[in-house]
PDB file of C-alpha atoms in Angstrom:
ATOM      1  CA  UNK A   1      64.210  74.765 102.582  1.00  0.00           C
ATOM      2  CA  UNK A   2      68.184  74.451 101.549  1.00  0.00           C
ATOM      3  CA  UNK A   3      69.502  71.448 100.887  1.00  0.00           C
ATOM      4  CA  UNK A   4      71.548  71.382 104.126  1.00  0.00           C
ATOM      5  CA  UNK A   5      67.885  71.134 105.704  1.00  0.00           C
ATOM      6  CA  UNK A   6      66.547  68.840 103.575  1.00  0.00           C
ATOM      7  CA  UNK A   7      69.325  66.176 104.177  1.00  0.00           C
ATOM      8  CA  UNK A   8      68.905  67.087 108.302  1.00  0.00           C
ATOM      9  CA  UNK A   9      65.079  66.405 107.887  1.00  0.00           C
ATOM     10  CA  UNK A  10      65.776  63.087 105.844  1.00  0.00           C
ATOM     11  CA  UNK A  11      68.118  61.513 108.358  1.00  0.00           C
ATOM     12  CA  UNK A  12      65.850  62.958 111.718  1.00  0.00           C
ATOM     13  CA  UNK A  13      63.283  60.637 110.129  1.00  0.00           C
ATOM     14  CA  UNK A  14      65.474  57.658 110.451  1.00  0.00           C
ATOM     15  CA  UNK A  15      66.813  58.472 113.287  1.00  0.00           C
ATOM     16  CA  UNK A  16      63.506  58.599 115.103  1.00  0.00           C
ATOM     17  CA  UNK A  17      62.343  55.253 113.393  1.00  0.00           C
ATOM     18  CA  UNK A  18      65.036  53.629 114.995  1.00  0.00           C
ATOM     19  CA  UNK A  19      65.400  55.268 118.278  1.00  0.00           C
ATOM     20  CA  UNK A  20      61.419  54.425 118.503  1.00  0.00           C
ATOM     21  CA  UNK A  21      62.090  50.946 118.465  1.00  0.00           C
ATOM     22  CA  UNK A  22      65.641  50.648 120.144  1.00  0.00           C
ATOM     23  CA  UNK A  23      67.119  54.165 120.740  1.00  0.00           C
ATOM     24  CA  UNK A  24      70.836  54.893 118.844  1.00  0.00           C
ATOM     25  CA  UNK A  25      68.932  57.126 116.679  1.00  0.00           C
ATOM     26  CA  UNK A  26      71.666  59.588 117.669  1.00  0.00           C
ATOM     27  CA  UNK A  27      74.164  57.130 115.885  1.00  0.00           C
ATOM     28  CA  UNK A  28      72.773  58.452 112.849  1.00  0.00           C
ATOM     29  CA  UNK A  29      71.481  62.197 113.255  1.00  0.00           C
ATOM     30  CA  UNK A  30      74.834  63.746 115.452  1.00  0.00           C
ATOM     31  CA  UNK A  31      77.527  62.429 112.957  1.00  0.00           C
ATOM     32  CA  UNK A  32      74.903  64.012 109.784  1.00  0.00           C
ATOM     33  CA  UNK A  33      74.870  67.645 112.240  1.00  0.00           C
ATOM     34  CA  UNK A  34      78.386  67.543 112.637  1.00  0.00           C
ATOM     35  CA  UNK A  35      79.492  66.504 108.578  1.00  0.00           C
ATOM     36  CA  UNK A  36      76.168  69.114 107.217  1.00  0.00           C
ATOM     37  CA  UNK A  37      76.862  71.848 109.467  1.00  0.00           C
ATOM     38  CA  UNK A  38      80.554  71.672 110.114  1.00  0.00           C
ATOM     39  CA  UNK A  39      81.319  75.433 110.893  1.00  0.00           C
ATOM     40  CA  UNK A  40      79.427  75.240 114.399  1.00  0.00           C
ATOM     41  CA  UNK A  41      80.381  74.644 117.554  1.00  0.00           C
ATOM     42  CA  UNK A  42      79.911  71.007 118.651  1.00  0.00           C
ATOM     43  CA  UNK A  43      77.806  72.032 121.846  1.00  0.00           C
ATOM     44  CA  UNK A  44      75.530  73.825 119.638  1.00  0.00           C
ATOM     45  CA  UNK A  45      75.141  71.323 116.944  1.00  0.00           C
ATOM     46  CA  UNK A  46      74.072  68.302 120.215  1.00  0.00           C
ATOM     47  CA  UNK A  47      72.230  71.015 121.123  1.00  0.00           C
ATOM     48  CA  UNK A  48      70.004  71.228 118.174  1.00  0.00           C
ATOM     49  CA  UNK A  49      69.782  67.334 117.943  1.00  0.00           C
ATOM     50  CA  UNK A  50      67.823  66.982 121.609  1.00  0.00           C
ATOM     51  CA  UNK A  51      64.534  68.951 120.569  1.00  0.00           C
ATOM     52  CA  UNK A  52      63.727  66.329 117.974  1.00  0.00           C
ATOM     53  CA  UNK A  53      65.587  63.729 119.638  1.00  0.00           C
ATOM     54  CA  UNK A  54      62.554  64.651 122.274  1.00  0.00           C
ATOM     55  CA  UNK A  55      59.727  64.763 119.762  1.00  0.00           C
ATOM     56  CA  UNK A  56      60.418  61.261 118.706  1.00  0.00           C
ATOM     57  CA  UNK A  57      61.155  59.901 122.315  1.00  0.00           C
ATOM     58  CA  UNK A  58      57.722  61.565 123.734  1.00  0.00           C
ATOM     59  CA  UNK A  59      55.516  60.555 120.604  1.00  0.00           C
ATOM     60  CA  UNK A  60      56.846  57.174 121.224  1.00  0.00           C
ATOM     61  CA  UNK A  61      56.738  56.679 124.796  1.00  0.00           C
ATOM     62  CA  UNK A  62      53.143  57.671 124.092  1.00  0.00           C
ATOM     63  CA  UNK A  63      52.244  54.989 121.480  1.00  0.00           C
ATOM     64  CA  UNK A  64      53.996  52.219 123.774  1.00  0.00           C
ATOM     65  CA  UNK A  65      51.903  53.495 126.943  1.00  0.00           C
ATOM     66  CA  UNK A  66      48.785  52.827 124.842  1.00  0.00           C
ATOM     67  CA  UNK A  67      49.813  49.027 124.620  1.00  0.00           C
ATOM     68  CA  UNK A  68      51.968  48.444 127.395  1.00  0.00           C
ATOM     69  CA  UNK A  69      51.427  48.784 131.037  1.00  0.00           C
ATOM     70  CA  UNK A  70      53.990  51.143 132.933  1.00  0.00           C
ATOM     71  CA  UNK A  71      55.320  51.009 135.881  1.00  0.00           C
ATOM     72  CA  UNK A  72      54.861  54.741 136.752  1.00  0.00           C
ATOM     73  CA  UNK A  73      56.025  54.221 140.508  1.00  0.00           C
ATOM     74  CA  UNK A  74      59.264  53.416 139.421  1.00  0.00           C
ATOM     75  CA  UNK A  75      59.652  55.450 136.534  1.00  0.00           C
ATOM     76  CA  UNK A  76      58.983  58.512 139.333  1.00  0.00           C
ATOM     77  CA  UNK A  77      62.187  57.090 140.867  1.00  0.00           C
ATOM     78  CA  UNK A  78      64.354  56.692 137.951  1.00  0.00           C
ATOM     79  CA  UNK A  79      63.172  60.033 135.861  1.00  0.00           C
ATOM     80  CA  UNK A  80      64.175  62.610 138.020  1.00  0.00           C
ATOM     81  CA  UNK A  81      67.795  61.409 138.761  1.00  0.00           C
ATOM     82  CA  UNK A  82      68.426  60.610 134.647  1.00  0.00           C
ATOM     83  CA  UNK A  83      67.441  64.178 134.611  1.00  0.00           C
ATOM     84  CA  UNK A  84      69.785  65.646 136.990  1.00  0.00           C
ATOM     85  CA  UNK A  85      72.408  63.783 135.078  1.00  0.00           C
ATOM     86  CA  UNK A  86      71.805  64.662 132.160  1.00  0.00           C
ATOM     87  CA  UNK A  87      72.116  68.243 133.398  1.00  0.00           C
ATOM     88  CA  UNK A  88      75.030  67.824 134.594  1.00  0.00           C
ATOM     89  CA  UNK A  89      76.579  66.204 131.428  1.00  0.00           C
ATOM     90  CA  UNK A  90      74.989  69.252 129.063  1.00  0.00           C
ATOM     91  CA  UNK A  91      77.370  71.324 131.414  1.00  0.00           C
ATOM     92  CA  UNK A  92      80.569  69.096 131.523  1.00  0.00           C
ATOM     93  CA  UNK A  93      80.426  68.979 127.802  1.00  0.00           C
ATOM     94  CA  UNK A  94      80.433  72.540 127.169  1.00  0.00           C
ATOM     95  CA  UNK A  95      83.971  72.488 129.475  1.00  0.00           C
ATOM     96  CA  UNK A  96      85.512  69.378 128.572  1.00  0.00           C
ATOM     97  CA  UNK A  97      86.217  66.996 125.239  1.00  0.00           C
ATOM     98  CA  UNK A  98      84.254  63.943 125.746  1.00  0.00           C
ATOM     99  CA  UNK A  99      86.966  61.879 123.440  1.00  0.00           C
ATOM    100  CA  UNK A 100      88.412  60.652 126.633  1.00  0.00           C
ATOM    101  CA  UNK A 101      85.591  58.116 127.983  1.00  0.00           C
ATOM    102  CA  UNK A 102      84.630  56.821 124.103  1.00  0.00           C
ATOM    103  CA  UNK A 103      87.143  53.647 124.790  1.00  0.00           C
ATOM    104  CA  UNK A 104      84.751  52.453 128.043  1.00  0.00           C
ATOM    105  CA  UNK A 105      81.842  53.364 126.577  1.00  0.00           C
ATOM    106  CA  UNK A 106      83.614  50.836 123.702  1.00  0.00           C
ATOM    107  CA  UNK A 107      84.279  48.336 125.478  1.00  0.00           C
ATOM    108  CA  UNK A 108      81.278  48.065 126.878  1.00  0.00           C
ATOM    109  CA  UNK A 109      79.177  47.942 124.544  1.00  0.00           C
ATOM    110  CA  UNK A 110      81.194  44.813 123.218  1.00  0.00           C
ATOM    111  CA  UNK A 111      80.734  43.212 126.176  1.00  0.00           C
ATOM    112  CA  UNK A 112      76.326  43.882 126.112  1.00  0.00           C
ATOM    113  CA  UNK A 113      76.966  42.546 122.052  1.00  0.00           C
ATOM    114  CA  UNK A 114      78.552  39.331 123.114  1.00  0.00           C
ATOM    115  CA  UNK A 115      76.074  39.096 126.322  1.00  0.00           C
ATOM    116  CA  UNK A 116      73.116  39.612 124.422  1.00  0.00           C
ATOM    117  CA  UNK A 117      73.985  36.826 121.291  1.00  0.00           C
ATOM    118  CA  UNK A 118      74.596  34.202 123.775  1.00  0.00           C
ATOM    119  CA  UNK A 119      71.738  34.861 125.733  1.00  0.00           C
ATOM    120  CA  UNK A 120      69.006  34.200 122.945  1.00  0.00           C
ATOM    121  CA  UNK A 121      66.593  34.369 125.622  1.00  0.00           C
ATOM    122  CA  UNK A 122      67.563  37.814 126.842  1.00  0.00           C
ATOM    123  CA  UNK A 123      64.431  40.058 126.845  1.00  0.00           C
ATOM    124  CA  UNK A 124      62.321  37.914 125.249  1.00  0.00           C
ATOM    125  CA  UNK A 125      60.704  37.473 128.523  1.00  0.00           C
ATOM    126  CA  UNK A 126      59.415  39.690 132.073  1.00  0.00           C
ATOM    127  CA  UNK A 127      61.998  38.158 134.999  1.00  0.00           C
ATOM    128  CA  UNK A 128      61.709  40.330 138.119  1.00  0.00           C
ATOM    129  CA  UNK A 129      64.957  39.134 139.685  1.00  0.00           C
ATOM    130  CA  UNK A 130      65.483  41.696 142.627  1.00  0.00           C
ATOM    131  CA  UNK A 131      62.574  42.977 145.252  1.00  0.00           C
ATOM    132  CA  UNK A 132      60.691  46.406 144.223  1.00  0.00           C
ATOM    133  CA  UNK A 133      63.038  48.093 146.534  1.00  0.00           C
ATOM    134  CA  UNK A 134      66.586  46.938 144.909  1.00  0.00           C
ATOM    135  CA  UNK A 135      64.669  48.368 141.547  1.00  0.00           C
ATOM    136  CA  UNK A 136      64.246  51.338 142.489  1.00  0.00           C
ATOM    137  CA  UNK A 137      67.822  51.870 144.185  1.00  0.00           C
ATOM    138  CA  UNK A 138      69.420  50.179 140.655  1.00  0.00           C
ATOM    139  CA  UNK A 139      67.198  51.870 138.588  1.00  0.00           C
ATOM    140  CA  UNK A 140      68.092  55.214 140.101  1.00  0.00           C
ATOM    141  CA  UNK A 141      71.683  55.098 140.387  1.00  0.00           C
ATOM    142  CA  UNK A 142      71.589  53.634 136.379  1.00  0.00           C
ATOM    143  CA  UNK A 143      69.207  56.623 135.431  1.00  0.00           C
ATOM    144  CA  UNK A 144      71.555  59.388 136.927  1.00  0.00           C
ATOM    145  CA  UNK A 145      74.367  57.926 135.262  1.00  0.00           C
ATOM    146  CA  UNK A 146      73.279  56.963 131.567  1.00  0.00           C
ATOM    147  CA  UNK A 147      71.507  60.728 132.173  1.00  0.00           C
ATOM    148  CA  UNK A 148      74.711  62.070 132.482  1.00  0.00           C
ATOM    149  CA  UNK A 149      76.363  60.046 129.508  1.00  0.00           C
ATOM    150  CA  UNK A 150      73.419  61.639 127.260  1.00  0.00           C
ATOM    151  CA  UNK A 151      74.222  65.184 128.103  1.00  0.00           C
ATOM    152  CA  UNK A 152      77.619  64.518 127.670  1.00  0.00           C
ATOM    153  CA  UNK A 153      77.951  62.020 124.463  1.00  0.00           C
ATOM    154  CA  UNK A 154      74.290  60.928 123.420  1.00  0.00           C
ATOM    155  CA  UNK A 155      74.433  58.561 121.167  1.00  0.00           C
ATOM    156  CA  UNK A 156      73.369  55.217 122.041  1.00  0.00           C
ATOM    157  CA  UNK A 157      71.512  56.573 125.235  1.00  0.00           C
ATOM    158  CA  UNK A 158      67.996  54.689 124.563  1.00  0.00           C
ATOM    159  CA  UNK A 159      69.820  51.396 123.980  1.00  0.00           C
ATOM    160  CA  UNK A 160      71.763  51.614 127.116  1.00  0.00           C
ATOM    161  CA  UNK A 161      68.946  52.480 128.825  1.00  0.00           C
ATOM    162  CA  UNK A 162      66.600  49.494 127.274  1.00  0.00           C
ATOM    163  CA  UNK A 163      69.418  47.261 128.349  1.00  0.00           C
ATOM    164  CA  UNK A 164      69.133  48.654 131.918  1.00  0.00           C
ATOM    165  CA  UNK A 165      65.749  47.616 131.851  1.00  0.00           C
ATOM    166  CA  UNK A 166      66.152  44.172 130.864  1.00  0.00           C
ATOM    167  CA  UNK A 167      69.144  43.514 132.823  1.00  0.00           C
ATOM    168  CA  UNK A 168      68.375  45.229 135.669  1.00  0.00           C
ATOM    169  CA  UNK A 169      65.200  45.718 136.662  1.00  0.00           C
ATOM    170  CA  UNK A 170      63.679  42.421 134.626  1.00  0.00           C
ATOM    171  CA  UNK A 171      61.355  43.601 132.036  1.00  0.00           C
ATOM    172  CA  UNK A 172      61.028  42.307 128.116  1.00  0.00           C
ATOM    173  CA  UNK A 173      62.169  44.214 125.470  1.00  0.00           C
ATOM    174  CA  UNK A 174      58.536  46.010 124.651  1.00  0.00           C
ATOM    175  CA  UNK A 175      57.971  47.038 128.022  1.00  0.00           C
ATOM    176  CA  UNK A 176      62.333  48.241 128.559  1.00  0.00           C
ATOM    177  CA  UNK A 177      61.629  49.625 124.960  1.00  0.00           C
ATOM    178  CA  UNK A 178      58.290  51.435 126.622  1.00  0.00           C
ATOM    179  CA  UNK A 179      60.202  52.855 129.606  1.00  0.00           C
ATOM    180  CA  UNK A 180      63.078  54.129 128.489  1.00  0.00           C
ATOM    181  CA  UNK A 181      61.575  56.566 126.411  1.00  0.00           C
ATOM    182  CA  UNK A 182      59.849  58.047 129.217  1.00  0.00           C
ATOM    183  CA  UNK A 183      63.364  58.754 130.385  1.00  0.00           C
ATOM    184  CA  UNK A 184      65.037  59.079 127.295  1.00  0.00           C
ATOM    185  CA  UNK A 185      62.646  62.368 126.646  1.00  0.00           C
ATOM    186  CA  UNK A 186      63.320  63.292 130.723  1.00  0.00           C
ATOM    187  CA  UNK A 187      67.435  63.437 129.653  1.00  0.00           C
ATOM    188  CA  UNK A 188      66.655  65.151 126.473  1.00  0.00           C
ATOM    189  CA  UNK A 189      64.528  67.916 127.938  1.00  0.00           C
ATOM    190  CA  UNK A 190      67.233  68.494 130.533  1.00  0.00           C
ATOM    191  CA  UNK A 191      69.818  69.037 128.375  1.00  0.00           C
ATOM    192  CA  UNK A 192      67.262  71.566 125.877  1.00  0.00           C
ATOM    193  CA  UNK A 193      67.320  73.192 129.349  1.00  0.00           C
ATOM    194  CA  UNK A 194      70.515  74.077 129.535  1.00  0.00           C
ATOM    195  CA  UNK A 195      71.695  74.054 126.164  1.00  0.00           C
ATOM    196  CA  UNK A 196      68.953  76.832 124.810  1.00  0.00           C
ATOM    197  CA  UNK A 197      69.558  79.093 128.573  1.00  0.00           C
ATOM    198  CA  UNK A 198      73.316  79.042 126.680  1.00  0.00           C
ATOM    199  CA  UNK A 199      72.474  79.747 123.273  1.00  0.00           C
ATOM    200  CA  UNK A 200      73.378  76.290 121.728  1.00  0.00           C
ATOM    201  CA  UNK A 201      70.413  75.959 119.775  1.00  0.00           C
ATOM    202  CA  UNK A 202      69.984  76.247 116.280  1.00  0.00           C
ATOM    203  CA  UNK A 203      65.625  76.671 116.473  1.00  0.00           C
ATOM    204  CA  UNK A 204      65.794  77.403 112.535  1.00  0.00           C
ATOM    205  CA  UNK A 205      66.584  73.304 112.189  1.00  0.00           C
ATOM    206  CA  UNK A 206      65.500  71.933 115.221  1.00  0.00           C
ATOM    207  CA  UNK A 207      61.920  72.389 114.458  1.00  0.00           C
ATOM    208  CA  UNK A 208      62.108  70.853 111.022  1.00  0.00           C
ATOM    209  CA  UNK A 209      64.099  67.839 111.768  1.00  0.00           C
ATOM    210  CA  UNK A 210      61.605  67.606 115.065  1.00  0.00           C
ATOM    211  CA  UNK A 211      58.302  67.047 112.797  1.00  0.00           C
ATOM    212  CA  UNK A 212      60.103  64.285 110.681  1.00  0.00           C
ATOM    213  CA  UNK A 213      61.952  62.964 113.502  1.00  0.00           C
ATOM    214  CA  UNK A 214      57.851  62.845 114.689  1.00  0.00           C
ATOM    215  CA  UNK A 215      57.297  60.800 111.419  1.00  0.00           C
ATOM    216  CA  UNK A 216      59.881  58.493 112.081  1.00  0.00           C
ATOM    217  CA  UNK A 217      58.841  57.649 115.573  1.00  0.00           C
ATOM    218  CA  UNK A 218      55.214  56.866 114.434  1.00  0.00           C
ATOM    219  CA  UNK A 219      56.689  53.782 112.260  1.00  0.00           C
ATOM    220  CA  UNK A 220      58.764  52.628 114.057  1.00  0.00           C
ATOM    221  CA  UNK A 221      56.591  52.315 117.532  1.00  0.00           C
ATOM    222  CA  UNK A 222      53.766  50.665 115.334  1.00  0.00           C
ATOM    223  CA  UNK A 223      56.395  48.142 113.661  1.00  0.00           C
ATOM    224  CA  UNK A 224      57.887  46.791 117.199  1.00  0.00           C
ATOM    225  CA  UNK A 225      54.526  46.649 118.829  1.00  0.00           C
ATOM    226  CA  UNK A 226      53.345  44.549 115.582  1.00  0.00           C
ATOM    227  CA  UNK A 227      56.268  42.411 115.199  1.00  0.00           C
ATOM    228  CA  UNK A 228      57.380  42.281 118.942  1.00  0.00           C
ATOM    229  CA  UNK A 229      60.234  40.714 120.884  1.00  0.00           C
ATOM    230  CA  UNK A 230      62.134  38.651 119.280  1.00  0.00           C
ATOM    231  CA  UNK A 231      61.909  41.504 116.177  1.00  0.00           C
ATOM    232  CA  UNK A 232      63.124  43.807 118.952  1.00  0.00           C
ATOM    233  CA  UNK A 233      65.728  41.950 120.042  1.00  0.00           C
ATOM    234  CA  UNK A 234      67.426  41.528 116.020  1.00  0.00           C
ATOM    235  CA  UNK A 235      67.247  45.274 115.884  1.00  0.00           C
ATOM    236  CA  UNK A 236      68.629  46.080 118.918  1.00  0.00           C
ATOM    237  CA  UNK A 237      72.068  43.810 118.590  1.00  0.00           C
ATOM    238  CA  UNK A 238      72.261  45.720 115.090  1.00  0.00           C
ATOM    239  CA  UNK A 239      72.108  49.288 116.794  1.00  0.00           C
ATOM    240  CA  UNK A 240      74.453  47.959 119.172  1.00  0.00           C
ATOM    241  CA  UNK A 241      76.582  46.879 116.872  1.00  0.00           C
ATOM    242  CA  UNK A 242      76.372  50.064 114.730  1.00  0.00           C
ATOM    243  CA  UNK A 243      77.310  52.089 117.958  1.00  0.00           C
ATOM    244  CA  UNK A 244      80.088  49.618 118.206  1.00  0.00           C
ATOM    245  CA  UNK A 245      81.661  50.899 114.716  1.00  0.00           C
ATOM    246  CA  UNK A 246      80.796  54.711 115.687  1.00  0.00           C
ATOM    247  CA  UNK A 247      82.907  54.598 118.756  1.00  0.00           C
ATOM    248  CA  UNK A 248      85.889  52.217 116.752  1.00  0.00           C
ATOM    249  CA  UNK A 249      86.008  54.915 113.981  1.00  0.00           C
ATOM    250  CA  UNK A 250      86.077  57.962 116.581  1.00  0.00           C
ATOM    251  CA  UNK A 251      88.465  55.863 118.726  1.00  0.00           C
ATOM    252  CA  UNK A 252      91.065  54.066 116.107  1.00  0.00           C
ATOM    253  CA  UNK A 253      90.705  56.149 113.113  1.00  0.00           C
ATOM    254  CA  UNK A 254      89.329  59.716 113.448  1.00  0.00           C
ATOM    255  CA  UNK A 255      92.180  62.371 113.491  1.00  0.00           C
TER     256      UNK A 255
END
């Protein structure tokens, strides 16, 4: 293995211990693709990220399902529109420089840190607040369009879509944590869709980073389904406010 490899592997092993528990593992593995492997394309190098960005998502969708009851009705709903936007963003970001929506995406994820502190109870507890029906239309629209923000950007996705669930559609943070994998790894196989039919995969270090990202994923599920909620809840205002620095160093002080 070179040492570029080495250093990929290392940090796809974080990265999938934290996206296991709250997603924003991409905070952490797209900025070490882009610094390690400067000379390629960025297309290619987000590319290579979503194979074990998928590993880790579907081990630990897996692990949650074994201890947490899912709603697979809705997740039927939700799945297949996070998908088509996620396709959609693979191919928009192959076109366009994504640089332009980073101060929204900024913004609001101030807004979800501030929300979140206040509300010490947020996600600590099920609250089904709308009918099944209003779920399922939410839920939908929400999954098409944090699909198409991971095709196009991908970092944060599994948090936004963990605060979907809890906002949204009314679950706790183990069971939003549970979900969104399921369509975390539905947005991720999407864009590994579209990104290898283009040739913006680099197999020789996807693979590798996928089995430790595979590692990663296995602590971290088995830590947030020992520890729970409230241990869920900590982690996930830190990841948020990690992705809060990403985007304030791309937006204020990258060249």
């Amino acid at each position: 293995m070179t040492t570029e490899l080495i250093l990929l592997c290392i940090v796809s092993c974080c990265a999938g211990f934290i996206d296991s528990i709250v997603g924003g593992g991409g905070l952490l593995q797209t900025p070490a693709m882009l610094i390690i492997l400067p000379h390629y394309p960025v297309a290619t190098l987000l590319g290579t990220t979503k194979i074990p960005s998928l590993t880790g998502t579907a081990f630990a969708g897996y692990r949650y399902s074994r201890q947490v009851t899912i709603n697979w009705k809705l997740l039927s709903a939700v799945i297949p529109a996070a998908f088509t936007g996620a396709v959609l963003g693979a191919y928009v970001i192959t076109i366009i420089d994504n640089t332009q929506i980073k101060p929204v995406i900024f913004i609001l994820l101030l807004l979800v840190a501030v929300y979140t502190y206040r509300n010490k109870n947020f996600g600590l507890h099920t609250a089904r607040n709308y009918s099944y029906t209003s779920q399922v239309l939410m839920g939908t629209i929400s999954g098409f369009v944090i699909g198409f923000y991971d095709g196009l950007v991908g970092p944060g996705t599994g948090t936004f879509l963990i605060l979907v669930f809890i906002a949204v559609l009314g679950n706790d943070f183990i069971h939003s944590s549970a979900h969104a994998k399921y369509v975390n790894a539905a947005t991720n196989l999407a864009a590994i869709i579209y990104f290898a039919s283009t040739g913006h995969i680099l197999y020789e270090y996807a693979i590798p980073m996928a089995l430790f990202n595979l590692g990663g994923s296995y602590l971290g599920t088995k830590l947030a389904l020992l520890k729970g909620n409230k241990f869920i809840r900590v982690f996930f205002l830190l990841i948020v406010f990690g992705t809060i620095l990403r985007f304030a160093y791309d937006i204020f002080l990258k060249e």
